[in-house]
Tab-separated table of C-alpha atoms in Angstrom:
chain	number	residue	atom	x	y	z
A	12	MET	CA	-22.891	60.345	-23.768
A	13	GLU	CA	-22.984	64.052	-22.790
A	14	ASN	CA	-21.519	65.242	-19.501
A	15	ASP	CA	-23.584	64.458	-16.431
A	16	LEU	CA	-26.036	62.359	-18.424
A	17	ILE	CA	-26.426	59.064	-16.600
A	18	LEU	CA	-29.161	57.296	-18.496
A	19	ARG	CA	-30.791	57.710	-21.883
A	20	VAL	CA	-33.875	55.748	-22.883
A	21	ARG	CA	-35.278	55.932	-26.404
A	22	ASN	CA	-38.463	54.369	-27.779
A	23	LEU	CA	-38.574	51.692	-25.118
A	24	CYS	CA	-41.197	48.970	-25.608
A	25	VAL	CA	-41.686	46.014	-23.275
A	26	THR	CA	-43.944	43.102	-24.107
A	27	LEU	CA	-44.556	40.345	-21.560
A	28	ASP	CA	-46.646	37.234	-22.278
A	29	HIS	CA	-47.711	38.744	-25.625
A	30	GLN	CA	-49.097	41.812	-23.845
A	31	SER	CA	-47.690	45.245	-24.307
A	32	VAL	CA	-46.671	46.643	-20.895
A	33	ILE	CA	-44.666	49.734	-21.893
A	34	GLU	CA	-45.057	51.521	-25.231
A	35	ASP	CA	-42.651	53.948	-26.827
A	36	LEU	CA	-41.121	55.558	-23.737
A	37	SER	CA	-38.222	58.011	-24.012
A	38	PHE	CA	-36.512	59.949	-21.206
A	39	GLU	CA	-33.139	60.992	-19.791
A	40	VAL	CA	-31.641	61.122	-16.320
A	41	THR	CA	-28.800	63.468	-15.346
A	42	LYS	CA	-26.530	63.200	-12.343
A	43	GLY	CA	-28.213	64.113	-9.067
A	44	ASP	CA	-31.756	63.826	-10.468
A	45	VAL	CA	-34.596	62.230	-8.581
A	46	LEU	CA	-36.817	60.768	-11.259
A	47	THR	CA	-40.161	59.488	-10.056
A	48	ILE	CA	-42.128	57.013	-12.103
A	49	LEU	CA	-45.752	57.640	-11.274
A	50	GLY	CA	-48.816	55.693	-12.292
A	51	PRO	CA	-51.730	53.530	-11.129
A	52	ASN	CA	-51.383	49.854	-10.231
A	53	GLY	CA	-50.510	47.682	-13.220
A	54	ALA	CA	-49.234	50.657	-15.233
A	55	GLY	CA	-45.829	49.083	-15.883
A	56	LYS	CA	-43.838	51.079	-13.292
A	57	SER	CA	-42.020	48.171	-11.679
A	58	VAL	CA	-41.579	46.576	-15.104
A	59	LEU	CA	-39.804	49.737	-16.237
A	60	LEU	CA	-37.431	49.595	-13.279
A	61	LYS	CA	-36.670	45.925	-13.896
A	62	THR	CA	-36.132	46.565	-17.595
A	63	LEU	CA	-33.668	49.353	-16.775
A	64	LEU	CA	-31.800	46.883	-14.576
A	65	GLY	CA	-31.568	44.472	-17.493
A	66	LEU	CA	-33.903	41.910	-15.925
A	67	LEU	CA	-36.514	41.885	-18.710
A	68	PRO	CA	-36.363	41.746	-22.530
A	69	TYR	CA	-37.163	44.957	-24.416
A	70	ARG	CA	-37.073	46.782	-27.732
A	71	GLY	CA	-35.571	50.258	-28.079
A	72	VAL	CA	-32.491	51.800	-26.504
A	73	ILE	CA	-31.379	51.808	-22.847
A	74	GLU	CA	-28.015	53.486	-22.546
A	75	TRP	CA	-26.280	53.873	-19.168
A	76	ALA	CA	-23.209	56.121	-18.864
A	77	LYS	CA	-19.950	54.171	-18.737
A	78	GLY	CA	-18.921	52.783	-15.363
A	79	ILE	CA	-22.245	53.516	-13.675
A	80	LYS	CA	-23.029	51.209	-10.786
A	81	THR	CA	-26.638	50.697	-9.833
A	82	GLY	CA	-28.155	49.550	-6.569
A	83	TYR	CA	-31.613	48.005	-6.559
A	84	VAL	CA	-34.031	48.214	-3.641
A	85	PRO	CA	-36.901	45.820	-4.369
A	86	GLN	CA	-40.497	46.415	-3.370
A	87	ARG	CA	-40.613	43.489	-0.974
A	88	LEU	CA	-38.996	40.124	-0.442
A	89	PRO	CA	-41.822	37.769	0.524
A	90	PHE	CA	-39.646	34.665	0.900
A	91	ILE	CA	-36.895	36.141	3.017
A	92	LYS	CA	-38.632	35.363	6.300
A	93	ASP	CA	-38.730	31.657	5.393
A	94	ILE	CA	-35.009	31.514	6.042
A	95	PRO	CA	-33.389	32.067	9.437
A	96	LEU	CA	-31.194	34.922	8.302
A	97	SER	CA	-29.382	37.477	10.441
A	98	ILE	CA	-28.678	40.907	8.979
A	99	LYS	CA	-25.027	39.917	8.764
A	100	ASP	CA	-25.972	36.797	6.733
A	101	PHE	CA	-28.048	38.949	4.395
A	102	PHE	CA	-25.114	41.289	3.717
A	103	MET	CA	-22.694	38.382	3.329
A	104	LEU	CA	-24.712	37.214	0.303
A	105	LYS	CA	-23.150	40.202	-1.460
A	106	LYS	CA	-19.668	39.503	-0.074
A	107	PRO	CA	-18.767	43.023	1.008
A	108	SER	CA	-15.896	43.777	3.403
A	109	GLN	CA	-16.852	44.108	7.057
A	110	LYS	CA	-15.972	47.818	6.761
A	111	GLU	CA	-18.364	48.363	3.876
A	112	THR	CA	-21.153	46.493	5.627
A	113	VAL	CA	-20.727	48.678	8.704
A	114	GLU	CA	-20.597	51.836	6.549
A	115	SER	CA	-23.778	50.927	4.685
A	116	LEU	CA	-25.529	50.135	7.942
A	117	SER	CA	-24.435	53.409	9.476
A	118	SER	CA	-25.736	55.289	6.387
A	119	VAL	CA	-29.202	54.079	7.334
A	120	GLY	CA	-28.657	54.878	10.994
A	121	TYR	CA	-27.779	51.507	12.495
A	122	GLY	CA	-24.710	50.432	14.439
A	123	GLU	CA	-22.610	47.303	14.123
A	124	ASP	CA	-24.542	45.643	16.957
A	125	PHE	CA	-27.532	45.436	14.594
A	126	LEU	CA	-25.765	42.825	12.444
A	127	GLN	CA	-26.738	39.972	14.750
A	128	LYS	CA	-30.473	40.742	14.599
A	129	LYS	CA	-32.691	38.256	12.807
A	130	ILE	CA	-34.377	39.582	9.632
A	131	GLY	CA	-37.653	37.989	10.719
A	132	ASP	CA	-37.678	40.087	13.913
A	133	LEU	CA	-37.451	43.463	12.144
A	134	SER	CA	-40.370	45.870	11.845
A	135	SER	CA	-41.341	46.814	8.279
A	136	GLY	CA	-39.653	50.209	8.664
A	137	GLN	CA	-36.429	48.633	9.910
A	138	PHE	CA	-36.537	46.096	7.099
A	139	GLN	CA	-36.966	48.870	4.545
A	140	ARG	CA	-33.844	50.575	5.876
A	141	ILE	CA	-31.897	47.347	5.751
A	142	LEU	CA	-32.936	46.860	2.111
A	143	ILE	CA	-31.652	50.338	1.322
A	144	ALA	CA	-28.382	49.644	3.159
A	145	TRP	CA	-28.055	46.437	1.144
A	146	GLY	CA	-28.620	48.398	-2.068
A	147	LEU	CA	-25.842	50.798	-1.015
A	148	VAL	CA	-23.232	48.038	-0.771
A	149	GLY	CA	-20.829	48.350	-3.705
A	150	LYS	CA	-21.178	52.160	-3.602
A	151	PRO	CA	-23.674	52.606	-6.454
A	152	GLN	CA	-24.069	56.061	-7.999
A	153	VAL	CA	-27.685	55.315	-8.909
A	154	LEU	CA	-30.299	53.813	-6.629
A	155	LEU	CA	-33.381	52.233	-8.192
A	156	PHE	CA	-36.135	52.088	-5.670
A	157	ASP	CA	-39.290	50.070	-6.231
A	158	GLU	CA	-42.305	51.470	-4.422
A	159	PRO	CA	-41.283	51.962	-0.800
A	160	THR	CA	-44.181	51.284	1.554
A	161	THR	CA	-45.740	54.672	1.959
A	162	GLY	CA	-46.647	55.839	5.420
A	163	VAL	CA	-44.069	53.681	7.135
A	164	ASP	CA	-42.361	55.740	9.813
A	165	ILE	CA	-38.856	54.493	9.715
A	166	SER	CA	-37.944	56.250	12.923
A	167	GLY	CA	-40.283	58.523	14.820
A	168	GLU	CA	-41.494	61.277	12.520
A	169	GLU	CA	-39.082	60.580	9.692
A	170	THR	CA	-40.648	59.099	6.576
A	171	ILE	CA	-38.827	57.048	4.022
A	172	TYR	CA	-38.730	60.050	1.682
A	173	ASN	CA	-37.129	62.489	4.132
A	174	PHE	CA	-34.665	59.774	4.815
A	175	LEU	CA	-33.908	59.215	1.127
A	176	ALA	CA	-33.476	62.957	0.584
A	177	THR	CA	-30.807	63.046	3.314
A	178	LEU	CA	-29.130	59.936	1.956
A	179	LYS	CA	-29.060	61.396	-1.548
A	180	GLU	CA	-27.168	64.462	-0.337
A	181	GLU	CA	-24.738	62.432	1.783
A	182	ARG	CA	-23.845	59.973	-0.948
A	183	ALA	CA	-24.366	62.180	-4.031
A	184	LEU	CA	-26.892	59.695	-5.383
A	185	THR	CA	-29.094	59.795	-8.422
A	186	ILE	CA	-32.424	58.171	-7.619
A	187	LEU	CA	-35.045	56.476	-9.769
A	188	LEU	CA	-38.134	55.844	-7.740
A	189	VAL	CA	-41.374	54.049	-8.496
A	190	THR	CA	-44.469	55.140	-6.631
A	191	HIS	CA	-48.192	55.653	-6.890
A	192	ASP	CA	-48.090	58.254	-4.121
A	193	LEU	CA	-48.594	61.688	-5.650
A	194	SER	CA	-47.439	63.676	-2.608
A	195	VAL	CA	-43.965	62.145	-2.935
A	196	VAL	CA	-43.543	63.544	-6.405
A	197	TYR	CA	-43.900	67.179	-5.351
A	198	LYS	CA	-41.809	66.870	-2.206
A	199	PHE	CA	-38.933	64.918	-3.560
A	200	SER	CA	-38.586	64.692	-7.349
A	201	THR	CA	-36.777	66.762	-9.917
A	202	ASP	CA	-38.609	64.987	-12.755
A	203	VAL	CA	-41.584	62.730	-13.137
A	204	ILE	CA	-42.695	60.204	-15.723
A	205	CYS	CA	-46.433	59.553	-15.700
A	206	LEU	CA	-46.861	56.070	-17.010
A	207	ASN	CA	-49.950	54.095	-17.805
A	208	LYS	CA	-48.499	51.676	-20.333
A	209	GLN	CA	-47.985	54.669	-22.615
A	210	PRO	CA	-46.073	57.697	-21.373
A	211	ILE	CA	-48.595	60.387	-20.407
A	212	CYS	CA	-46.297	63.135	-19.187
A	213	TYR	CA	-42.607	63.720	-18.569
A	214	GLY	CA	-40.801	66.673	-17.009
A	215	PRO	CA	-40.543	68.668	-13.753
A	216	PRO	CA	-43.631	67.848	-11.653
A	217	GLN	CA	-44.705	71.483	-11.206
A	218	GLU	CA	-44.887	71.840	-14.967
A	219	VAL	CA	-46.269	68.569	-16.215
A	220	LEU	CA	-48.603	67.396	-13.471
A	221	THR	CA	-51.694	69.216	-14.596
A	222	PRO	CA	-55.242	68.196	-13.690
A	223	GLU	CA	-55.618	67.027	-17.285
A	224	SER	CA	-52.545	64.795	-17.263
A	225	LEU	CA	-53.521	63.336	-13.891
A	226	GLN	CA	-57.010	62.712	-15.158
A	227	ARG	CA	-55.553	60.813	-18.097
A	228	LEU	CA	-53.212	58.929	-15.794
A	229	TYR	CA	-55.694	57.852	-13.164
A	230	GLY	CA	-58.944	58.029	-15.122
A	231	GLY	CA	-60.918	60.580	-13.113
A	232	GLU	CA	-60.101	59.293	-9.639
A	233	VAL	CA	-57.691	62.060	-8.667
A	234	LYS	CA	-58.651	64.286	-5.776
A	235	TYR	CA	-55.229	65.706	-5.012
A	236	TYR	CA	-52.871	67.843	-6.965
A	237	GLN	CA	-50.660	70.741	-6.047
A	238	HIS	CA	-51.630	74.221	-7.163
A	239	LYS	CA	-48.869	76.379	-8.584
A	240	HIS	CA	-48.938	79.460	-6.369
B	257	MET	CA	-18.327	-3.910	16.711
B	258	ASP	CA	-18.804	-6.030	13.565
B	259	SER	CA	-17.403	-4.505	10.389
B	260	GLN	CA	-20.661	-4.612	8.428
B	261	PHE	CA	-22.419	-2.613	11.125
B	262	PHE	CA	-19.514	-0.146	11.244
B	263	LEU	CA	-19.669	0.332	7.455
B	264	SER	CA	-23.410	0.994	7.607
B	265	LEU	CA	-22.897	3.487	10.410
B	266	VAL	CA	-20.179	5.411	8.559
B	267	VAL	CA	-22.036	5.520	5.238
B	268	GLY	CA	-25.297	6.406	6.982
B	269	THR	CA	-23.867	9.324	8.939
B	270	PHE	CA	-22.081	10.787	5.906
B	271	ILE	CA	-25.147	10.578	3.663
B	272	GLY	CA	-27.395	11.789	6.488
B	273	GLY	CA	-25.142	14.812	7.121
B	274	ALA	CA	-24.924	15.775	3.441
B	275	ALA	CA	-28.684	15.324	3.002
B	276	GLY	CA	-29.411	17.497	6.042
B	277	TYR	CA	-27.065	20.233	4.824
B	278	LEU	CA	-28.529	20.299	1.307
B	279	GLY	CA	-32.001	19.994	2.829
B	280	SER	CA	-31.551	23.360	4.561
B	281	LEU	CA	-31.122	24.910	1.129
B	282	MET	CA	-34.072	23.015	-0.345
B	283	LEU	CA	-36.423	23.936	2.487
B	284	SER	CA	-35.711	27.605	1.890
B	285	LYS	CA	-36.935	27.283	-1.696
B	286	ARG	CA	-39.877	25.083	-0.758
B	287	MET	CA	-38.137	22.424	-2.795
B	288	ALA	CA	-37.905	19.836	-0.023
B	289	LEU	CA	-41.001	18.029	-1.212
B	290	VAL	CA	-39.620	17.748	-4.723
B	291	ALA	CA	-37.226	15.170	-3.310
B	292	GLY	CA	-40.332	13.039	-2.622
B	293	PRO	CA	-41.491	12.616	-6.216
B	294	LEU	CA	-37.897	12.290	-7.360
B	295	GLY	CA	-37.364	9.562	-4.781
B	296	HIS	CA	-40.450	7.764	-6.038
B	297	LEU	CA	-39.304	8.081	-9.598
B	298	THR	CA	-36.069	6.290	-8.705
B	299	LEU	CA	-38.083	3.185	-7.860
B	300	PRO	CA	-37.905	1.645	-11.360
B	301	GLY	CA	-34.110	2.207	-11.285
B	302	ILE	CA	-33.823	0.624	-7.851
B	303	ALA	CA	-35.953	-2.278	-9.066
B	304	LEU	CA	-33.571	-2.838	-11.988
B	305	ALA	CA	-30.558	-2.635	-9.641
B	306	LEU	CA	-32.116	-5.202	-7.290
B	307	LEU	CA	-33.103	-7.555	-10.119
B	308	TYR	CA	-29.673	-7.406	-11.796
B	309	GLY	CA	-27.595	-7.019	-8.614
B	310	PHE	CA	-25.876	-3.639	-8.986
B	311	ASP	CA	-25.663	-0.556	-6.724
B	312	VAL	CA	-29.118	0.944	-6.145
B	313	SER	CA	-27.704	4.486	-6.272
B	314	LEU	CA	-26.407	3.791	-9.760
B	315	GLY	CA	-29.808	2.485	-10.779
B	316	ALA	CA	-31.563	5.441	-9.198
B	317	PHE	CA	-29.405	8.233	-10.643
B	318	PRO	CA	-30.535	8.177	-14.319
B	319	PHE	CA	-34.156	8.056	-13.179
B	320	VAL	CA	-33.718	11.136	-10.973
B	321	ILE	CA	-32.170	12.958	-13.910
B	322	LEU	CA	-35.115	11.829	-16.050
B	323	GLY	CA	-37.490	13.103	-13.349
B	324	ILE	CA	-35.782	16.498	-13.187
B	325	VAL	CA	-35.836	16.846	-16.974
B	326	LEU	CA	-39.535	15.861	-17.071
B	327	ILE	CA	-40.500	18.336	-14.327
B	328	TRP	CA	-38.489	21.054	-16.072
B	329	LEU	CA	-40.096	20.285	-19.449
B	330	PHE	CA	-43.594	20.201	-17.974
B	331	GLU	CA	-42.958	23.515	-16.284
B	332	ILE	CA	-41.982	25.093	-19.599
B	333	ARG	CA	-44.845	23.508	-21.554
B	334	THR	CA	-47.667	24.077	-19.063
B	335	LYS	CA	-48.600	26.627	-16.455
B	336	LEU	CA	-49.462	23.953	-13.896
B	337	PRO	CA	-48.026	24.474	-10.406
B	338	MET	CA	-44.861	22.595	-9.533
B	339	GLU	CA	-46.729	20.402	-7.024
B	340	ALA	CA	-49.107	19.076	-9.677
B	341	LEU	CA	-46.253	18.312	-12.021
B	342	THR	CA	-44.226	16.513	-9.397
B	343	ALA	CA	-47.299	14.496	-8.409
B	344	ILE	CA	-47.659	13.270	-11.999
B	345	VAL	CA	-44.019	12.232	-12.167
B	346	PHE	CA	-44.163	10.665	-8.722
B	347	ALA	CA	-47.215	8.480	-9.283
B	348	SER	CA	-45.853	7.308	-12.620
B	349	GLY	CA	-42.609	6.160	-10.986
B	350	VAL	CA	-44.434	4.020	-8.447
B	351	ALA	CA	-46.776	2.589	-11.083
B	352	ILE	CA	-43.951	1.538	-13.422
B	353	THR	CA	-42.025	-0.133	-10.592
B	354	PHE	CA	-44.847	-2.371	-9.525
B	355	LEU	CA	-45.310	-3.571	-13.077
B	356	PHE	CA	-42.115	-5.593	-12.864
B	357	LEU	CA	-40.544	-5.611	-9.372
B	358	PRO	CA	-41.241	-8.880	-7.497
B	359	ILE	CA	-43.109	-8.071	-4.304
B	360	GLU	CA	-40.535	-9.803	-2.077
B	361	GLN	CA	-37.935	-7.274	-3.196
B	362	ALA	CA	-40.229	-4.309	-2.734
B	363	GLU	CA	-39.160	-3.549	0.845
B	364	ALA	CA	-35.559	-2.619	-0.029
B	365	ALA	CA	-36.815	-0.414	-2.860
B	366	LEU	CA	-39.439	1.313	-0.765
B	367	VAL	CA	-37.658	1.854	2.565
B	368	GLY	CA	-33.984	1.217	1.680
B	369	ASP	CA	-31.417	-1.043	3.260
B	370	ILE	CA	-28.121	0.362	4.444
B	371	SER	CA	-27.329	-2.737	6.510
B	372	ARG	CA	-25.833	-4.687	3.599
B	373	VAL	CA	-23.610	-2.013	2.081
B	374	HIS	CA	-20.298	-3.289	0.574
B	375	LEU	CA	-16.878	-1.777	1.212
B	376	THR	CA	-16.366	-0.310	-2.291
B	377	GLU	CA	-19.913	1.011	-2.298
B	378	ALA	CA	-19.284	2.514	1.144
B	379	ILE	CA	-16.056	4.267	0.105
B	380	ILE	CA	-17.676	5.712	-3.020
B	381	SER	CA	-20.746	6.872	-1.066
B	382	VAL	CA	-18.620	8.599	1.583
B	383	LEU	CA	-16.443	10.325	-1.040
B	384	VAL	CA	-19.508	11.478	-2.976
B	385	ALA	CA	-21.093	12.778	0.238
B	386	ILE	CA	-17.917	14.772	1.045
B	387	LEU	CA	-17.762	16.165	-2.496
B	388	LEU	CA	-21.422	17.070	-2.256
B	389	TYR	CA	-20.760	18.991	0.947
B	390	PHE	CA	-18.092	21.131	-0.734
B	391	VAL	CA	-20.229	21.836	-3.812
B	392	VAL	CA	-23.238	22.791	-1.681
B	393	ASN	CA	-21.006	24.948	0.510
B	394	LYS	CA	-19.786	26.792	-2.589
B	395	ILE	CA	-23.238	27.478	-4.072
B	396	TYR	CA	-25.000	28.048	-0.730
B	397	PRO	CA	-25.005	31.896	-0.592
B	398	LYS	CA	-25.874	32.134	-4.295
B	399	ILE	CA	-28.853	29.784	-4.014
B	400	ILE	CA	-30.043	31.579	-0.871
B	401	LEU	CA	-30.014	34.866	-2.793
B	402	ILE	CA	-31.872	33.251	-5.710
B	403	ASN	CA	-34.376	31.795	-3.219
B	404	ILE	CA	-34.948	35.200	-1.649
B	405	SER	CA	-35.507	36.905	-5.001
B	406	GLU	CA	-34.442	35.958	-8.502
B	407	GLU	CA	-34.607	39.609	-9.484
B	408	LEU	CA	-32.275	40.625	-6.700
B	409	ALA	CA	-29.908	37.834	-7.730
B	410	GLN	CA	-30.079	38.950	-11.360
B	411	SER	CA	-29.409	42.541	-10.374
B	412	GLU	CA	-26.243	41.220	-8.708
B	413	GLU	CA	-25.368	39.680	-12.081
B	414	LEU	CA	-25.615	36.139	-10.807
B	415	ASN	CA	-25.886	33.441	-13.471
B	416	ILE	CA	-29.139	31.976	-12.180
B	417	LYS	CA	-29.381	29.202	-14.790
B	418	LYS	CA	-25.883	27.959	-13.988
B	419	TYR	CA	-26.492	27.847	-10.244
B	420	ASN	CA	-29.920	26.249	-10.620
B	421	LEU	CA	-28.378	23.557	-12.794
B	422	ILE	CA	-25.657	22.783	-10.231
B	423	TYR	CA	-28.325	22.853	-7.530
B	424	LEU	CA	-30.536	20.341	-9.378
B	425	GLY	CA	-27.450	18.201	-9.994
B	426	VAL	CA	-26.646	17.951	-6.287
B	427	ILE	CA	-30.312	17.214	-5.536
B	428	ALA	CA	-30.147	14.352	-8.055
B	429	ILE	CA	-27.037	12.958	-6.371
B	430	ILE	CA	-28.399	13.232	-2.837
B	431	VAL	CA	-31.651	11.530	-3.861
B	432	SER	CA	-29.648	8.708	-5.467
B	433	LEU	CA	-27.595	8.285	-2.293
B	434	GLY	CA	-30.632	8.716	-0.071
B	435	VAL	CA	-32.621	5.895	-1.682
B	436	LYS	CA	-29.838	3.502	-0.706
B	437	MET	CA	-30.419	4.454	2.896
B	438	VAL	CA	-34.126	5.094	3.319
B	439	GLY	CA	-35.642	3.946	0.003
B	440	GLY	CA	-37.740	5.715	-2.588
B	441	LEU	CA	-40.599	6.409	-0.216
B	442	LEU	CA	-38.707	8.186	2.541
B	443	THR	CA	-36.049	10.227	0.734
B	444	ALA	CA	-37.960	13.490	1.046
B	445	ALA	CA	-37.944	13.083	4.819
B	446	LEU	CA	-34.166	12.650	4.817
B	447	VAL	CA	-33.731	16.170	3.440
B	448	ALA	CA	-36.807	17.877	4.891
B	449	ILE	CA	-36.941	16.836	8.557
B	450	PRO	CA	-33.411	17.772	9.757
B	451	ALA	CA	-33.715	21.170	8.035
B	452	SER	CA	-37.176	21.769	9.533
B	453	ALA	CA	-35.893	20.931	13.025
B	454	ALA	CA	-32.860	23.195	12.561
B	455	ARG	CA	-35.041	26.045	11.370
B	456	ASN	CA	-37.068	25.867	14.554
B	457	VAL	CA	-34.064	26.555	16.738
B	458	SER	CA	-31.688	28.716	14.691
B	459	ARG	CA	-31.225	32.470	14.618
B	460	ASN	CA	-28.832	32.706	11.701
B	461	LEU	CA	-27.732	30.914	8.570
B	462	VAL	CA	-24.726	29.132	10.071
B	463	GLN	CA	-26.807	27.653	12.899
B	464	TYR	CA	-29.467	26.635	10.391
B	465	ALA	CA	-27.227	25.015	7.755
B	466	TYR	CA	-24.874	23.241	10.121
B	467	GLY	CA	-27.680	22.483	12.571
B	468	ALA	CA	-29.461	20.606	9.759
B	469	MET	CA	-26.253	18.744	8.969
B	470	VAL	CA	-25.677	17.737	12.596
B	471	ILE	CA	-29.303	16.642	13.005
B	472	GLY	CA	-28.965	14.583	9.803
B	473	ILE	CA	-25.854	12.907	11.215
B	474	ILE	CA	-27.392	12.224	14.647
B	475	SER	CA	-30.624	10.835	13.141
B	476	SER	CA	-28.752	8.433	10.877
B	477	PHE	CA	-26.470	7.334	13.711
B	478	LEU	CA	-29.396	6.757	16.071
B	479	GLY	CA	-31.491	5.008	13.415
B	480	ILE	CA	-28.740	2.562	12.479
B	481	LEU	CA	-27.911	1.958	16.139
B	482	LEU	CA	-31.562	1.184	16.878
B	483	TYR	CA	-31.628	-1.198	13.918
B	484	LYS	CA	-28.721	-3.084	15.490
B	485	LEU	CA	-30.461	-3.196	18.868
B	486	ALA	CA	-34.048	-3.859	17.776
B	487	GLY	CA	-33.564	-5.645	14.444
B	488	LEU	CA	-36.153	-3.435	12.715
B	489	PRO	CA	-35.429	-1.968	9.216
B	490	PRO	CA	-32.892	0.907	9.472
B	491	GLY	CA	-34.506	3.262	6.878
B	492	PRO	CA	-37.729	3.924	8.799
B	493	LEU	CA	-35.779	4.104	12.093
B	494	ILE	CA	-33.505	6.867	10.702
B	495	ILE	CA	-36.550	8.884	9.662
B	496	LEU	CA	-38.294	8.325	13.002
B	497	ALA	CA	-35.155	9.413	14.878
B	498	SER	CA	-35.180	12.680	12.914
B	499	THR	CA	-38.911	13.075	13.610
B	500	LEU	CA	-38.162	12.741	17.333
B	501	ILE	CA	-35.505	15.478	17.066
B	502	PHE	CA	-38.009	17.614	15.162
B	503	LEU	CA	-40.539	17.204	17.996
B	504	ILE	CA	-37.903	18.211	20.539
B	505	SER	CA	-37.064	21.259	18.395
B	506	LEU	CA	-40.716	22.304	18.563
B	507	ILE	CA	-40.446	22.460	22.336
B	508	LEU	CA	-37.207	24.456	22.125
B	509	LYS	CA	-38.513	26.738	19.366
B	510	LYS	CA	-37.502	30.374	19.846
């Protein structure tokens, strides 16, 4: 694989329960990119992320650069609050050293004292940060992020995206992010894939997010796009 | 203390502790109630053991395995929810039993009888319970991760099928041991109640898992002690002791 190329996807097709979810998708990710996967609900965005992680069967080519470690931050974990789990317990499921746990926690702005807190007592913003910290254990070079809850203030004015931008610089991360929030794409991404089962556009957002492509993506419901001034 | 009573007490506390510990894992996957149908399905096996005079756990074990295989097959073949499938298996187990088990022997099958356990049987049960503890201890964090999210577990490259298989295996063993103590009807309670009580009062995983184990031990000890004092069947008394602890845990709930 060429220098700095982290991921190459060619002619990817995913079929689940005899229904085609992703058709003929090709793209590439280079080191330091923030690739946003944009599309309406049910467009196959999360399926794409899971397929890239090797969790779902597919046809086509998914080629990661050698030695690449990925961290996965899931959309939500509905069953986690059924179990009396402290943050320390949650990290221990991954068996990191105490030092690494503390480092990951401090990357998301929490001290060691936070380890004793119960997961069930966290606010949604705090929980989101903990999920990111968990994804950072093992020092991944690529973070795959499934639809962070938009509008959650994770501390004061800081949104999850400002926070991710800072984290990306600090840890030299490459980020693949699923969202249906258009504003995120302009603020944060180097590239965007518009996906509605079939790929609709792919490239830098300022170039490929045209009113026409958005219309095709969302079917006439779009009221927001950024003008190129 | 007479030796028979002592044997019952030792076997009871070991099985109760192992069941409570495993129960904490099962409750987190909403699997606790699966022990119910599996317990019921052991009834034909227990009936055979009682009729032909061999260890009820030995009779129960192949039927639990059969139950697990059936539930697994049904799950693959149909899209019915797990509860519906287990209900089918569960009712069938009871129905088959009462086709051939004489009614006078029904009590031991339904609510167990730990009071007549033999020495060899006791030693084997205790050793199996200890082994079970170590296996559950080993798979505990993996199953918790799978319970939280199979995708997250897969992304950590965990072999989910392998761990689920071991997990079902230990469930089969605990159900087989449990029926000896509390019978086919009450086995689900043996795993579910101590874990539920522990969940009410714990703030982390260690408190929860070991809390469930300790509550399992105390309930079995109290139940068998009460049997000695009151002369009522030990199986239901063990379950009622754990229910009492559960009620106390509700008051102490954080």
